[in-house]
């Protein structure tokens, strides 16, 4: 399962499972220390890991959409 870190609230992270449109709450301690809002993460067993490639692709997608909005 892949999800995007939407935000942190105290000791929890709210993760959006994009293909299901669901938001789940995960203890921040279960995520890698380097995890940030906007990172794509996936669960492998009991561990959450950052998907660097998917995170970079999502960041580019968002930047491209923002650029489209500001074009003349």
XYZ file of C-alpha atoms in Angstrom:
72
model
C 0.000 0.000 0.000
C 1.341 3.435 -0.956
C 0.290 6.680 0.668
C 1.269 10.355 0.741
C 2.103 12.092 4.002
C -0.481 14.875 4.143
C 0.497 16.365 7.486
C 1.724 15.694 10.987
C -0.452 16.189 14.058
C 1.477 15.680 17.273
C 2.726 12.094 17.452
C 0.759 11.063 14.360
C 1.042 11.398 10.601
C -2.029 11.571 8.399
C -1.446 9.547 5.247
C -3.640 9.739 2.163
C -4.085 6.502 0.280
C -4.510 8.180 -3.083
C -6.144 5.381 -5.064
C -8.789 4.899 -2.360
C -9.215 8.509 -1.279
C -8.806 7.403 2.338
C -6.813 9.065 5.090
C -5.220 6.919 7.783
C -3.479 7.859 11.003
C -0.033 6.330 11.653
C 2.236 6.912 14.633
C 5.048 9.219 13.572
C 7.548 6.837 15.215
C 6.595 4.177 12.613
C 7.831 6.422 9.774
C 11.479 7.002 8.871
C 13.002 10.009 10.705
C 13.615 11.731 7.343
C 9.929 11.508 6.308
C 8.358 14.854 5.401
C 4.965 16.137 4.270
C 4.455 15.264 0.610
C 6.625 12.127 0.725
C 5.222 8.953 -0.794
C 5.570 6.085 1.650
C 4.757 2.405 1.527
C 4.264 -0.261 4.143
C 6.550 -3.259 4.082
C 5.579 -5.608 6.881
C 5.515 -3.497 10.043
C 7.755 -0.797 8.579
C 6.953 2.317 6.543
C 9.558 3.348 3.967
C 9.928 6.380 1.701
C 9.524 5.698 -2.018
C 12.085 8.192 -3.315
C 11.202 7.687 -6.984
C 7.442 8.123 -6.435
C 8.080 11.154 -4.195
C 10.171 12.819 -6.925
C 7.502 12.051 -9.551
C 4.740 13.499 -7.343
C 6.781 16.621 -6.647
C 7.313 17.140 -10.402
C 3.612 16.573 -11.078
C 2.668 19.232 -8.519
C 5.275 21.674 -9.847
C 4.018 21.166 -13.423
C 0.416 21.783 -12.347
C 1.432 24.939 -10.501
C 3.364 26.168 -13.543
C 0.273 25.603 -15.718
C -1.808 27.727 -13.379
C 0.596 30.660 -13.636
C 1.111 30.609 -17.415
C -0.087 33.618 -19.351
